[in-house]
XYZ file of C-alpha atoms in Angstrom:
221
model
C 24.796 77.426 6.691
C 27.637 79.742 7.687
C 27.475 78.418 11.253
C 27.651 74.829 10.004
C 30.843 75.353 8.005
C 34.207 74.513 9.512
C 36.350 77.496 8.592
C 40.102 77.650 8.046
C 41.651 79.830 10.755
C 45.386 79.244 10.213
C 47.422 78.677 7.066
C 50.878 77.129 7.516
C 53.429 76.910 4.673
C 53.939 73.249 3.839
C 56.041 71.895 0.974
C 54.943 73.885 -2.098
C 51.622 75.073 -0.742
C 49.692 76.017 2.382
C 48.398 73.654 5.052
C 44.921 74.668 6.212
C 44.248 74.377 9.951
C 40.516 74.145 10.481
C 38.588 75.657 13.371
C 37.855 72.193 14.767
C 41.588 71.502 15.093
C 42.226 74.767 16.921
C 39.362 74.103 19.339
C 40.765 70.595 19.877
C 44.121 72.138 20.778
C 42.332 74.369 23.294
C 40.545 71.355 24.810
C 43.840 69.458 25.022
C 45.497 72.412 26.771
C 42.625 72.665 29.259
C 42.719 68.917 30.006
C 46.508 68.964 30.522
C 46.241 72.026 32.793
C 43.484 70.402 34.852
C 45.504 67.194 35.165
C 48.499 69.148 36.471
C 46.314 71.043 38.941
C 44.491 67.960 40.212
C 47.544 65.721 40.714
C 50.156 68.133 41.998
C 49.339 67.662 45.711
C 48.294 64.022 45.934
C 48.653 62.420 49.372
C 48.748 58.805 50.512
C 47.531 59.737 53.999
C 44.780 62.223 54.805
C 43.839 63.056 51.192
C 41.756 66.149 50.587
C 38.191 66.281 49.302
C 39.369 67.091 45.792
C 41.640 64.038 45.688
C 38.883 61.802 47.059
C 36.464 63.075 44.429
C 39.019 62.524 41.659
C 39.844 59.002 42.873
C 36.133 58.201 43.117
C 35.523 59.364 39.534
C 38.463 57.352 38.167
C 37.458 54.262 40.153
C 33.896 54.530 38.834
C 35.174 54.680 35.256
C 37.568 51.761 35.783
C 34.893 49.606 37.420
C 32.445 50.362 34.603
C 34.834 49.314 31.838
C 36.073 46.307 33.810
C 32.462 45.116 34.056
C 32.131 45.440 30.270
C 35.514 44.070 29.142
C 36.890 42.211 32.156
C 39.899 43.002 34.343
C 42.280 41.486 31.793
C 41.602 44.482 29.525
C 42.387 47.065 32.180
C 45.259 48.413 30.077
C 42.795 49.853 27.535
C 40.805 51.830 30.103
C 43.030 54.974 30.110
C 42.471 55.368 26.356
C 38.705 54.925 26.689
C 38.524 57.404 29.575
C 40.583 59.907 27.586
C 38.249 59.624 24.604
C 35.248 59.938 26.931
C 36.608 63.153 28.442
C 37.555 64.627 25.058
C 34.218 63.888 23.379
C 32.288 65.031 26.450
C 34.079 68.392 26.547
C 33.879 68.758 22.748
C 30.123 68.227 22.779
C 29.416 70.825 25.468
C 32.018 73.410 24.494
C 29.386 75.225 22.460
C 28.147 76.640 25.783
C 31.368 78.680 25.920
C 31.027 80.170 22.448
C 33.109 77.615 20.517
C 31.908 75.387 17.710
C 32.017 71.723 18.813
C 34.902 69.902 17.068
C 32.685 66.825 16.861
C 30.501 68.801 14.451
C 33.310 68.258 11.942
C 33.008 64.883 10.205
C 36.813 64.707 9.908
C 37.166 64.776 13.704
C 34.569 62.082 14.383
C 36.024 59.960 11.577
C 39.523 60.232 13.072
C 38.291 59.152 16.514
C 36.325 56.281 14.983
C 39.367 55.082 13.000
C 41.484 55.088 16.176
C 38.781 53.042 17.876
C 38.703 50.632 14.921
C 42.461 50.112 15.182
C 42.190 49.521 18.938
C 39.309 47.058 18.477
C 41.207 44.966 15.935
C 44.471 45.208 17.876
C 42.802 43.970 21.068
C 41.562 40.861 19.251
C 44.959 40.142 17.679
C 46.801 40.778 20.935
C 44.612 38.347 22.891
C 44.086 35.530 20.399
C 46.939 35.916 17.898
C 46.981 36.690 14.185
C 45.991 33.159 13.167
C 42.799 33.162 15.240
C 42.008 36.724 14.070
C 42.208 35.631 10.417
C 40.236 32.443 11.019
C 37.342 34.182 12.768
C 36.386 35.914 9.504
C 35.308 32.520 8.126
C 33.241 31.494 11.143
C 30.756 29.870 11.394
C 30.918 29.184 7.636
C 33.446 30.442 5.047
C 30.971 32.252 2.782
C 30.310 34.875 5.500
C 33.932 36.064 5.254
C 33.134 39.100 3.037
C 30.486 40.232 5.523
C 32.842 39.778 8.459
C 35.567 41.761 6.685
C 33.067 44.494 5.853
C 32.202 44.676 9.540
C 35.666 46.108 10.211
C 34.607 49.213 8.286
C 30.967 49.222 9.412
C 31.819 49.443 13.113
C 33.867 52.679 12.959
C 31.511 54.094 10.328
C 28.540 53.594 12.644
C 30.444 55.167 15.543
C 31.480 58.110 13.372
C 28.084 58.837 11.845
C 26.176 58.369 15.114
C 28.364 60.891 16.932
C 28.537 63.333 14.018
C 24.801 63.143 13.292
C 23.717 63.694 16.880
C 26.082 66.600 17.517
C 25.251 68.240 14.189
C 21.515 67.727 14.710
C 21.642 69.255 18.191
C 23.655 72.203 16.855
C 21.163 72.865 14.039
C 18.162 72.687 16.388
C 19.745 75.125 18.850
C 20.608 77.574 16.072
C 17.026 77.422 14.770
C 15.614 77.972 18.268
C 17.863 80.991 18.779
C 16.563 82.422 15.507
C 12.801 81.909 15.794
C 12.112 82.226 19.546
C 12.984 84.794 22.245
C 16.394 84.795 23.898
C 15.380 82.971 27.105
C 13.327 80.227 25.421
C 16.301 78.125 24.179
C 17.806 77.845 27.703
C 15.956 74.661 28.792
C 16.610 73.119 25.376
C 20.290 73.974 25.762
C 20.457 71.915 28.950
C 19.257 68.912 26.974
C 20.984 69.272 23.600
C 24.255 70.879 24.742
C 24.758 69.109 28.069
C 22.680 65.950 28.506
C 22.734 64.792 24.889
C 26.391 65.792 24.455
C 27.538 63.777 27.469
C 25.225 60.917 26.506
C 26.808 60.652 23.058
C 30.287 60.572 24.619
C 29.152 57.711 26.851
C 27.552 55.812 23.951
C 30.703 56.131 21.825
C 33.104 54.667 24.384
C 30.556 52.090 25.574
C 30.107 50.731 22.049
C 33.880 50.761 21.527
C 34.305 48.662 24.682
C 31.553 46.279 23.552
C 33.128 45.871 20.103
C 36.501 45.160 21.724
C 34.897 42.518 23.911
C 33.243 40.904 20.899
C 36.476 40.967 18.904
C 38.320 39.085 21.625
C 35.816 36.228 21.798
């Protein structure tokens, strides 16, 4: 139970009290710093002619991600791809960071809820931006007006499902690995770690952004 708790690591004076900075926030800051550092390293020597192997690999990875999301949402939604790729990278690193001795931030329900709320805002914004406010309001009463409450409730259900799916899978994998480390020898959990910490962690990152892209596509119809 102690491993499952998200502890307060920093207290900052705020107004008349103290603002608690949880461990998940600090680890998120570390992930952000690592991502920014890697971005600076990878793009500092880009070349138009005779690019190196590193640049070719980076361009191939970005092109693969862009082509994937364009197939899901269409080329007209290309402007949303940087956000989706950023979320994919963040969740992917967060889910596997336990291999380096940190607690995954996505084990904190507050973190997964925040990401899901941002996705909800993007989903609704994409529909309004493409079809206008009038069409967005009207679609809640389609095909018949009495389904409007259900359609409105769907705005909350979508991010809730994204949040709980990510949180539940990461938390479940964390609990299983902790139990394995307790009841079996040291080397036994290694093959399970490859699945729960790496494969399942990256899979959940993929599922999250894939469903977000699908919901955006549905919202724009």
